XYZ file of N, CA and C in Angstrom:
666
model
N 41.389 31.322 -49.305
C 41.891 32.274 -50.279
C 40.760 33.223 -50.681
N 40.995 34.536 -50.702
C 39.930 35.481 -51.052
C 39.486 35.297 -52.498
N 38.191 35.444 -52.736
C 37.644 35.261 -54.082
C 36.998 36.527 -54.633
N 36.931 37.593 -53.808
C 36.239 38.791 -54.248
C 37.190 39.865 -54.769
N 38.493 39.559 -54.839
C 39.439 40.539 -55.352
C 39.419 40.539 -56.879
N 39.609 41.698 -57.456
C 39.624 41.833 -58.896
C 40.891 41.192 -59.464
N 40.714 40.300 -60.442
C 41.858 39.669 -61.095
C 42.328 40.583 -62.216
N 43.585 40.935 -62.193
C 44.133 41.896 -63.152
C 44.782 41.178 -64.338
N 45.079 41.959 -65.365
C 45.781 41.416 -66.527
C 47.173 40.934 -66.129
N 47.779 41.596 -65.150
C 49.086 41.158 -64.655
C 48.993 39.768 -64.010
N 47.896 39.538 -63.290
C 47.682 38.214 -62.693
C 47.604 37.144 -63.785
N 46.823 37.435 -64.815
C 46.694 36.488 -65.920
C 48.040 36.271 -66.609
N 48.826 37.322 -66.752
C 50.120 37.211 -67.397
C 51.043 36.288 -66.614
N 51.054 36.447 -65.268
C 51.880 35.562 -64.438
C 51.410 34.118 -64.546
N 50.099 33.945 -64.587
C 49.544 32.601 -64.698
C 49.942 31.957 -66.030
N 49.817 32.709 -67.123
C 50.162 32.171 -68.434
C 51.639 31.788 -68.502
N 52.494 32.613 -67.894
C 53.917 32.307 -67.889
C 54.193 31.022 -67.109
N 53.517 30.848 -65.978
C 53.681 29.625 -65.187
C 53.227 28.401 -65.982
N 52.130 28.538 -66.723
C 51.627 27.416 -67.517
C 52.567 27.095 -68.680
N 53.214 28.110 -69.235
C 54.185 27.852 -70.302
C 55.358 27.035 -69.774
N 55.770 27.318 -68.544
C 56.861 26.554 -67.930
C 56.438 25.099 -67.733
N 55.219 24.927 -67.219
C 54.700 23.564 -67.031
C 54.624 22.836 -68.366
N 54.135 23.520 -69.377
C 54.001 22.935 -70.720
C 55.360 22.495 -71.253
N 56.377 23.350 -71.091
C 57.719 23.016 -71.570
C 58.267 21.787 -70.856
N 58.011 21.685 -69.559
C 58.479 20.523 -68.796
C 57.788 19.247 -69.266
N 56.488 19.344 -69.525
C 55.744 18.171 -69.991
C 56.232 17.730 -71.377
N 56.444 18.694 -72.256
C 56.888 18.362 -73.609
C 58.278 17.735 -73.615
N 59.139 18.196 -72.718
C 60.498 17.660 -72.660
C 60.506 16.200 -72.220
N 59.437 15.777 -71.553
C 59.358 14.402 -71.085
C 58.809 13.436 -72.113
N 58.399 13.944 -73.276
C 57.857 13.078 -74.319
C 58.974 12.553 -75.213
N 58.929 11.269 -75.515
C 59.973 10.656 -76.337
C 59.750 10.887 -77.825
N 58.483 10.998 -78.227
C 58.157 11.073 -79.650
C 58.027 12.515 -80.111
N 58.726 12.836 -81.208
C 58.609 14.172 -81.790
C 57.193 14.408 -82.305
N 56.561 13.363 -82.833
C 55.176 13.486 -83.301
C 54.243 13.824 -82.161
N 54.471 13.220 -80.990
C 53.642 13.537 -79.819
C 53.812 14.995 -79.412
N 55.059 15.476 -79.448
C 55.301 16.876 -79.084
C 54.602 17.821 -80.057
N 54.677 17.510 -81.347
C 54.015 18.357 -82.345
C 52.509 18.355 -82.158
N 51.970 17.171 -81.830
C 50.527 17.065 -81.655
C 50.066 17.876 -80.438
N 50.834 17.792 -79.349
C 50.481 18.547 -78.143
C 50.546 20.053 -78.414
N 51.585 20.493 -79.111
C 51.711 21.919 -79.439
C 50.565 22.382 -80.330
N 50.141 21.510 -81.240
C 49.008 21.845 -82.108
C 47.738 22.034 -81.274
N 47.551 21.167 -80.281
C 46.372 21.272 -79.415
C 46.439 22.542 -78.571
N 47.634 22.864 -78.083
C 47.811 24.093 -77.300
C 47.474 25.314 -78.159
N 47.961 25.320 -79.395
C 47.662 26.429 -80.308
C 46.160 26.523 -80.568
N 45.540 25.355 -80.770
C 44.089 25.339 -80.994
C 43.361 25.925 -79.793
N 43.745 25.499 -78.594
C 43.059 25.968 -77.385
C 43.196 27.479 -77.227
N 44.383 28.005 -77.483
C 44.587 29.448 -77.342
C 43.720 30.228 -78.332
N 43.663 29.752 -79.568
C 42.826 30.421 -80.567
C 41.348 30.248 -80.254
N 40.998 29.046 -79.855
C 39.620 28.663 -79.572
C 39.020 29.485 -78.434
N 39.795 29.652 -77.357
C 39.275 30.362 -76.187
C 39.156 31.866 -76.425
N 39.883 32.387 -77.406
C 39.804 33.825 -77.674
C 38.761 34.160 -78.741
N 38.129 33.141 -79.317
C 37.132 33.354 -80.358
C 35.810 33.858 -79.771
N 35.015 34.489 -80.629
C 33.635 34.808 -80.275
C 32.862 33.510 -80.105
N 31.655 33.580 -79.565
C 30.847 32.374 -79.397
C 30.628 31.676 -80.738
N 30.239 32.442 -81.742
C 30.014 31.843 -83.064
C 31.312 31.248 -83.611
N 32.401 32.016 -83.502
C 33.682 31.534 -84.002
C 34.136 30.270 -83.290
N 33.915 30.206 -81.971
C 34.306 29.027 -81.201
C 33.523 27.801 -81.641
N 32.224 27.972 -81.872
C 31.384 26.840 -82.286
C 31.805 26.315 -83.647
N 32.042 27.210 -84.603
C 32.429 26.789 -85.948
C 33.829 26.175 -85.953
N 34.738 26.790 -85.220
C 36.116 26.304 -85.165
C 36.189 24.939 -84.502
N 35.463 24.776 -83.399
C 35.496 23.514 -82.654
C 34.963 22.365 -83.496
N 33.836 22.583 -84.147
C 33.243 21.515 -84.954
C 34.170 21.127 -86.097
N 34.781 22.111 -86.748
C 35.680 21.820 -87.866
C 36.900 21.033 -87.398
N 37.444 21.413 -86.249
C 38.653 20.741 -85.758
C 38.347 19.325 -85.276
N 37.231 19.155 -84.588
C 36.835 17.813 -84.155
C 36.533 16.926 -85.360
N 35.887 17.494 -86.361
C 35.593 16.757 -87.588
C 36.891 16.270 -88.241
N 37.855 17.155 -88.353
C 39.145 16.804 -88.949
C 39.864 15.735 -88.118
N 39.785 15.859 -86.801
C 40.451 14.895 -85.925
C 39.790 13.519 -86.001
N 38.458 13.507 -86.093
C 37.747 12.237 -86.283
C 38.137 11.590 -87.603
N 38.284 12.380 -88.652
C 38.698 11.845 -89.943
C 40.056 11.161 -89.828
N 40.964 11.798 -89.107
C 42.285 11.206 -88.904
C 42.205 9.894 -88.148
N 41.334 9.839 -87.127
C 41.150 8.606 -86.368
C 40.625 7.491 -87.264
N 39.623 7.801 -88.078
C 39.056 6.790 -88.970
C 40.086 6.295 -89.980
N 40.861 7.201 -90.543
C 41.863 6.805 -91.530
C 42.912 5.869 -90.914
N 43.192 6.059 -89.628
C 44.138 5.170 -88.951
C 43.538 3.793 -88.676
N 42.222 3.731 -88.629
C 41.545 2.477 -88.290
C 41.165 1.673 -89.530
N 40.810 2.326 -90.613
C 40.345 1.626 -91.802
C 41.491 0.903 -92.501
N 41.139 -0.014 -93.387
C 42.142 -0.694 -94.202
C 43.040 0.351 -94.876
N 44.325 0.075 -94.891
C 45.313 1.041 -95.386
C 45.299 1.077 -96.914
N 44.319 1.782 -97.450
C 44.195 1.969 -98.900
C 43.763 3.405 -99.127
N 44.744 4.282 -99.283
C 44.470 5.723 -99.334
C 43.570 6.105 -100.494
N 43.721 5.424 -101.629
C 42.938 5.772 -102.815
C 41.447 5.554 -102.561
N 41.104 4.414 -101.971
C 39.700 4.125 -101.666
C 39.215 5.018 -100.527
N 40.067 5.218 -99.514
C 39.685 6.054 -98.365
C 39.386 7.483 -98.811
N 40.206 8.015 -99.724
C 39.982 9.379 -100.206
C 38.590 9.527 -100.816
N 38.152 8.510 -101.546
C 36.818 8.555 -102.151
C 35.732 8.515 -101.072
N 35.991 7.790 -99.992
C 35.002 7.679 -98.916
C 34.831 8.994 -98.170
N 35.906 9.799 -98.125
C 35.873 11.014 -97.316
C 35.493 12.277 -98.091
N 35.289 12.174 -99.399
C 34.817 13.360 -100.121
C 33.391 13.662 -99.670
N 32.907 14.885 -99.954
C 31.648 15.339 -99.363
C 30.481 14.408 -99.642
N 30.387 13.882 -100.865
C 29.267 13.006 -101.192
C 29.599 11.526 -100.993
N 30.712 11.243 -100.325
C 31.087 9.866 -100.023
C 30.421 9.383 -98.740
N 30.545 8.089 -98.427
C 29.891 7.543 -97.234
C 30.403 8.124 -95.927
N 31.625 8.669 -95.921
C 32.183 9.284 -94.713
C 32.478 10.769 -94.958
N 31.637 11.395 -95.757
C 31.897 12.758 -96.175
C 31.339 13.843 -95.278
N 30.638 13.479 -94.199
C 30.062 14.490 -93.306
C 30.490 14.236 -91.863
N 30.429 15.274 -91.080
C 30.736 15.175 -89.644
C 29.828 14.139 -88.996
N 28.554 14.168 -89.335
C 27.584 13.247 -88.748
C 27.937 11.791 -89.048
N 28.250 11.495 -90.303
C 28.562 10.111 -90.670
C 29.855 9.645 -90.008
N 30.813 10.532 -89.860
C 32.075 10.157 -89.218
C 31.874 9.865 -87.737
N 31.045 10.662 -87.091
C 30.728 10.410 -85.685
C 30.130 9.017 -85.520
N 29.102 8.728 -86.307
C 28.398 7.452 -86.167
C 29.283 6.274 -86.538
N 30.128 6.428 -87.558
C 30.964 5.310 -87.974
C 32.050 5.019 -86.943
N 32.590 6.062 -86.319
C 33.555 5.850 -85.227
C 32.900 5.070 -84.090
N 31.670 5.412 -83.784
C 30.945 4.696 -82.736
C 30.699 3.241 -83.129
N 30.269 3.006 -84.363
C 29.963 1.647 -84.814
C 31.216 0.780 -84.908
N 32.366 1.389 -85.115
C 33.622 0.648 -85.121
C 34.125 0.369 -83.704
N 33.468 0.970 -82.708
C 33.875 0.747 -81.326
C 35.075 1.558 -80.896
N 35.370 2.675 -81.600
C 36.550 3.456 -81.233
C 36.199 4.730 -80.473
N 34.911 5.054 -80.348
C 34.472 6.073 -79.388
C 33.239 5.528 -78.670
N 33.034 5.917 -77.399
C 31.873 5.427 -76.656
C 30.600 6.195 -76.996
N 29.481 5.674 -76.503
C 28.176 6.266 -76.816
C 28.062 7.705 -76.312
N 28.622 7.999 -75.113
C 28.475 9.366 -74.604
C 29.305 10.363 -75.410
N 30.420 9.908 -75.986
C 31.187 10.784 -76.873
C 30.420 11.025 -78.166
N 29.798 9.963 -78.688
C 28.963 10.126 -79.882
C 27.875 11.166 -79.622
N 27.212 11.066 -78.469
C 26.151 12.012 -78.146
C 26.656 13.441 -78.078
N 27.802 13.660 -77.411
C 28.335 15.015 -77.295
C 28.797 15.563 -78.639
N 29.391 14.720 -79.460
C 29.835 15.184 -80.777
C 28.646 15.619 -81.632
N 27.557 14.873 -81.549
C 26.358 15.281 -82.296
C 25.785 16.583 -81.727
N 25.855 16.770 -80.422
C 25.378 18.040 -79.829
C 26.237 19.201 -80.323
N 27.535 18.997 -80.379
C 28.424 20.046 -80.875
C 28.138 20.334 -82.347
N 27.839 19.298 -83.107
C 27.446 19.490 -84.512
C 26.169 20.330 -84.608
N 25.195 20.047 -83.737
C 23.940 20.804 -83.749
C 24.160 22.245 -83.283
N 25.055 22.421 -82.320
C 25.386 23.775 -81.866
C 26.035 24.562 -83.006
N 26.953 23.926 -83.711
C 27.567 24.572 -84.874
C 26.497 25.001 -85.877
N 25.578 24.094 -86.177
C 24.520 24.413 -87.131
C 23.639 25.551 -86.630
N 23.397 25.562 -85.321
C 22.587 26.631 -84.741
C 23.216 27.994 -84.953
N 24.538 28.082 -84.785
C 25.240 29.345 -85.023
C 25.307 29.667 -86.512
N 25.561 28.646 -87.327
C 25.783 28.876 -88.754
C 24.529 29.338 -89.485
N 23.360 28.955 -88.976
C 22.117 29.234 -89.694
C 21.416 30.506 -89.225
N 22.078 31.263 -88.358
C 21.509 32.530 -87.890
C 22.410 33.665 -88.371
N 21.850 34.584 -89.115
C 22.649 35.672 -89.682
C 22.955 36.754 -88.648
N 22.044 36.985 -87.701
C 22.212 38.054 -86.734
C 23.043 37.644 -85.539
N 23.143 38.530 -84.559
C 23.904 38.235 -83.343
C 23.333 37.020 -82.616
N 24.213 36.190 -82.097
C 23.793 34.981 -81.386
C 24.925 34.554 -80.451
N 24.570 33.971 -79.322
C 25.571 33.545 -78.345
C 25.170 32.207 -77.743
N 25.992 31.707 -76.842
C 25.674 30.459 -76.154
C 24.468 30.609 -75.230
N 24.032 31.833 -74.992
C 22.850 32.053 -74.156
C 21.547 31.888 -74.939
N 21.648 31.747 -76.250
C 20.461 31.444 -77.054
C 19.781 30.193 -76.496
N 18.458 30.213 -76.395
C 17.735 29.139 -75.710
C 18.036 27.754 -76.289
N 17.978 27.629 -77.599
C 18.216 26.324 -78.226
C 19.658 25.861 -78.025
N 20.592 26.786 -78.176
C 22.003 26.436 -78.035
C 22.327 26.127 -76.570
N 21.770 26.920 -75.666
C 21.992 26.660 -74.245
C 21.469 25.277 -73.865
N 20.323 24.885 -74.423
C 19.757 23.572 -74.126
C 20.706 22.455 -74.565
N 21.322 22.608 -75.742
C 22.293 21.608 -76.194
C 23.507 21.571 -75.263
N 23.979 22.740 -74.849
C 25.137 22.805 -73.949
C 24.823 22.160 -72.598
N 23.589 22.318 -72.128
C 23.196 21.745 -70.839
C 23.261 20.225 -70.841
N 23.197 19.612 -72.026
C 23.205 18.148 -72.117
C 24.577 17.587 -72.472
N 25.590 18.445 -72.594
C 26.941 17.953 -72.838
C 27.469 17.224 -71.603
N 28.340 16.247 -71.827
C 28.838 15.405 -70.728
C 30.333 15.524 -70.456
N 31.095 16.021 -71.419
C 32.557 15.924 -71.321
C 33.213 17.165 -70.706
N 32.458 17.996 -70.003
C 33.016 19.249 -69.494
C 33.629 19.128 -68.097
N 33.104 18.257 -67.243
C 33.661 18.083 -65.906
C 33.415 19.244 -64.957
N 32.434 20.105 -65.240
C 32.123 21.231 -64.355
C 30.698 21.089 -63.845
N 30.354 21.892 -62.844
C 29.011 21.785 -62.260
C 28.036 22.745 -62.939
N 26.834 22.767 -62.407
C 25.754 23.536 -63.036
C 25.988 25.043 -62.993
N 26.919 25.510 -62.169
C 27.197 26.947 -62.099
C 27.924 27.450 -63.350
N 28.572 26.552 -64.059
C 29.338 26.957 -65.250
C 28.396 27.449 -66.344
N 28.838 28.437 -67.070
C 28.039 28.992 -68.163
C 27.960 27.986 -69.307
N 26.965 28.121 -70.194
C 26.897 27.210 -71.335
C 28.138 27.283 -72.218
N 28.711 28.471 -72.340
C 29.934 28.605 -73.130
C 31.093 27.841 -72.514
N 31.189 27.883 -71.171
C 32.256 27.145 -70.482
C 32.058 25.645 -70.642
N 30.813 25.179 -70.546
C 30.543 23.753 -70.749
C 30.941 23.327 -72.167
N 30.580 24.176 -73.113
C 30.908 23.860 -74.501
C 32.416 23.769 -74.694
N 33.157 24.786 -74.282
C 34.597 24.815 -74.515
C 35.310 23.661 -73.803
N 34.898 23.383 -72.580
C 35.525 22.274 -71.850
C 35.172 20.923 -72.469
N 33.953 20.787 -72.940
C 33.551 19.535 -73.588
C 34.352 19.305 -74.864
N 34.565 20.364 -75.617
C 35.360 20.246 -76.844
C 36.759 19.730 -76.512
N 37.398 20.303 -75.495
C 38.751 19.878 -75.147
C 38.754 18.446 -74.602
N 37.715 18.084 -73.853
C 37.621 16.717 -73.343
C 37.474 15.708 -74.467
N 36.629 16.019 -75.432
C 36.433 15.135 -76.580
C 37.702 15.045 -77.420
N 38.354 16.168 -77.592
C 39.586 16.190 -78.360
C 40.637 15.283 -77.719
N 40.736 15.344 -76.395
C 41.679 14.479 -75.689
C 41.363 13.009 -75.897
N 40.078 12.674 -75.830
C 39.672 11.278 -76.048
C 40.030 10.811 -77.454
N 39.718 11.612 -78.455
C 39.965 11.211 -79.849
C 41.457 11.040 -80.099
N 42.256 11.946 -79.567
C 43.702 11.851 -79.759
C 44.254 10.609 -79.064
N 43.751 10.326 -77.868
C 44.172 9.115 -77.150
C 43.831 7.868 -77.956
N 42.626 7.834 -78.514
C 42.206 6.676 -79.303
C 43.011 6.583 -80.606
N 43.385 7.732 -81.172
C 44.169 7.735 -82.411
C 45.548 7.123 -82.189
N 46.106 7.374 -81.022
C 47.449 6.867 -80.733
C 47.459 5.342 -80.715
N 46.375 4.737 -80.243
C 46.304 3.277 -80.139
C 45.699 2.610 -81.366
N 45.173 3.399 -82.290
C 44.450 2.829 -83.433
C 45.412 2.160 -84.411
N 44.959 1.061 -84.988
C 45.732 0.364 -86.014
C 44.825 -0.015 -87.163
N 45.383 -0.085 -88.356
C 44.583 -0.398 -89.532
C 43.950 -1.786 -89.429
N 42.711 -1.886 -89.866
C 42.103 -3.198 -90.042
C 42.874 -3.941 -91.137
N 42.957 -5.253 -90.987
C 43.703 -6.033 -91.974
C 42.933 -6.111 -93.288
N 43.673 -5.972 -94.369
C 43.089 -6.111 -95.695
C 42.835 -7.594 -95.981
N 41.647 -7.933 -96.400
C 41.327 -9.329 -96.701
C 42.011 -9.768 -97.995
N 42.439 -11.007 -98.029
C 42.969 -11.583 -99.261
C 41.838 -11.721 -100.280
N 42.192 -11.644 -101.562
C 41.185 -11.830 -102.602
C 40.534 -13.203 -102.464
N 39.251 -13.237 -102.676
C 38.493 -14.484 -102.543
C 38.574 -15.294 -103.833
N 38.843 -16.575 -103.711
C 38.897 -17.463 -104.870
C 37.633 -18.312 -104.899
N 36.929 -18.234 -105.996
C 35.712 -19.029 -106.124
C 36.052 -20.514 -106.158
N 35.320 -21.315 -105.383
C 35.581 -22.757 -105.401
C 35.199 -23.377 -106.744
N 35.859 -24.481 -107.069
C 35.570 -25.196 -108.317
C 34.187 -25.834 -108.208
N 33.259 -25.371 -109.043
C 31.887 -25.871 -108.981
C 31.538 -26.862 -110.065
N 32.567 -27.388 -110.738
C 32.278 -28.269 -111.861
C 31.576 -29.567 -111.442
N 31.873 -30.034 -110.237
C 31.208 -31.250 -109.769
C 29.708 -31.069 -109.644
N 29.305 -29.919 -109.098
C 27.879 -29.634 -108.960
C 27.237 -29.463 -110.325
N 27.967 -28.790 -111.247
C 27.442 -28.588 -112.595
C 27.236 -29.927 -113.299
N 28.186 -30.824 -113.138
C 28.064 -32.136 -113.769
C 26.831 -32.873 -113.249
N 26.600 -32.745 -111.929
C 25.424 -33.398 -111.340
C 24.133 -32.803 -111.911
N 24.072 -31.478 -111.966
C 22.882 -30.796 -112.487
C 22.676 -31.154 -113.959
N 23.774 -31.170 -114.712
C 23.684 -31.488 -116.141
C 23.172 -32.909 -116.353
N 23.649 -33.834 -115.521
C 23.221 -35.239 -115.638
C 21.729 -35.375 -115.403
N 21.232 -34.698 -114.335
C 19.803 -34.759 -114.039
C 19.003 -34.157 -115.180
N 19.477 -33.000 -115.669
C 18.776 -32.314 -116.758
C 18.682 -33.212 -117.995
N 19.809 -33.832 -118.357
C 19.849 -34.633 -119.574
C 19.041 -35.917 -119.439
N 19.028 -36.501 -118.212
C 18.229 -37.703 -117.989
C 16.742 -37.406 -118.108
N 16.321 -36.251 -117.622
C 14.895 -35.927 -117.589
C 14.378 -35.337 -118.901
N 15.287 -34.688 -119.664
C 14.833 -34.026 -120.890
C 15.313 -34.728 -122.155
N 16.365 -35.537 -122.030
C 16.946 -36.156 -123.219
C 17.724 -35.184 -124.061
N 17.985 -33.984 -123.497
C 18.713 -32.960 -124.240
C 19.968 -32.550 -123.464
N 20.901 -31.964 -124.203
C 22.148 -31.534 -123.558
C 21.888 -30.312 -122.664
N 22.501 -30.337 -121.512
C 22.371 -29.208 -120.577
C 22.935 -27.952 -121.237
N 22.156 -26.871 -121.386
C 22.574 -25.714 -122.188
C 23.704 -24.897 -121.606
N 23.942 -25.031 -120.316
C 24.977 -24.190 -119.690
C 26.275 -24.942 -119.437
N 26.382 -26.168 -119.967
C 27.567 -26.970 -119.687
C 28.837 -26.266 -120.154
N 28.755 -25.635 -121.342
C 29.977 -25.016 -121.889
C 30.430 -23.794 -121.090
N 29.581 -23.295 -120.176
C 29.997 -22.157 -119.333
C 31.036 -22.586 -118.300
N 31.153 -23.883 -118.040
C 32.003 -24.363 -116.954
C 33.112 -25.290 -117.444
N 33.210 -25.499 -118.746
C 34.274 -26.364 -119.274
C 35.618 -25.646 -119.202
């Protein structure tokens, strides 16, 4: 197939129409309405994401992955929304993208290479966010982070922006897959302290034999 011909907007239009047909066929095969909504949400994200500027893509991707990780964690943690809400506020233990990445890994719901890529995407986001002037994926520091991403599935010829965008979609697919299988950890029953009066009686007896005085803490256990 020739590769040196100019690809026109009409070519892209035909391609997009063909993909919409494929998408409709795939969605019709899903039994769950929630699954269909989730897939459509991802499709909408991808369309917006791919049309963004480099800076916009980095900020959008990190925010969406962060939100998706939060959803995964909420599905895995004990089902107590009131306590979970406190954990996910900004100054809570799960209030940052970084903490959510690491906690998902420590719970065993994402692998080490996903943890590494998510942290790289977080650093790429920060790289864009902390520069006021023009900046792109060709920036040396950002390109270096993109070169170490793993979830893109492309070779070294791909641009850093392509590696980034493909890695984001790969990670998103993994997180959504893990979310579907995730179940809440069981809530532990309240712990009942064992009756310690026998031990207290023994201690009191020794105390009273050795001192000739009443054990001072006896009334704490009567």
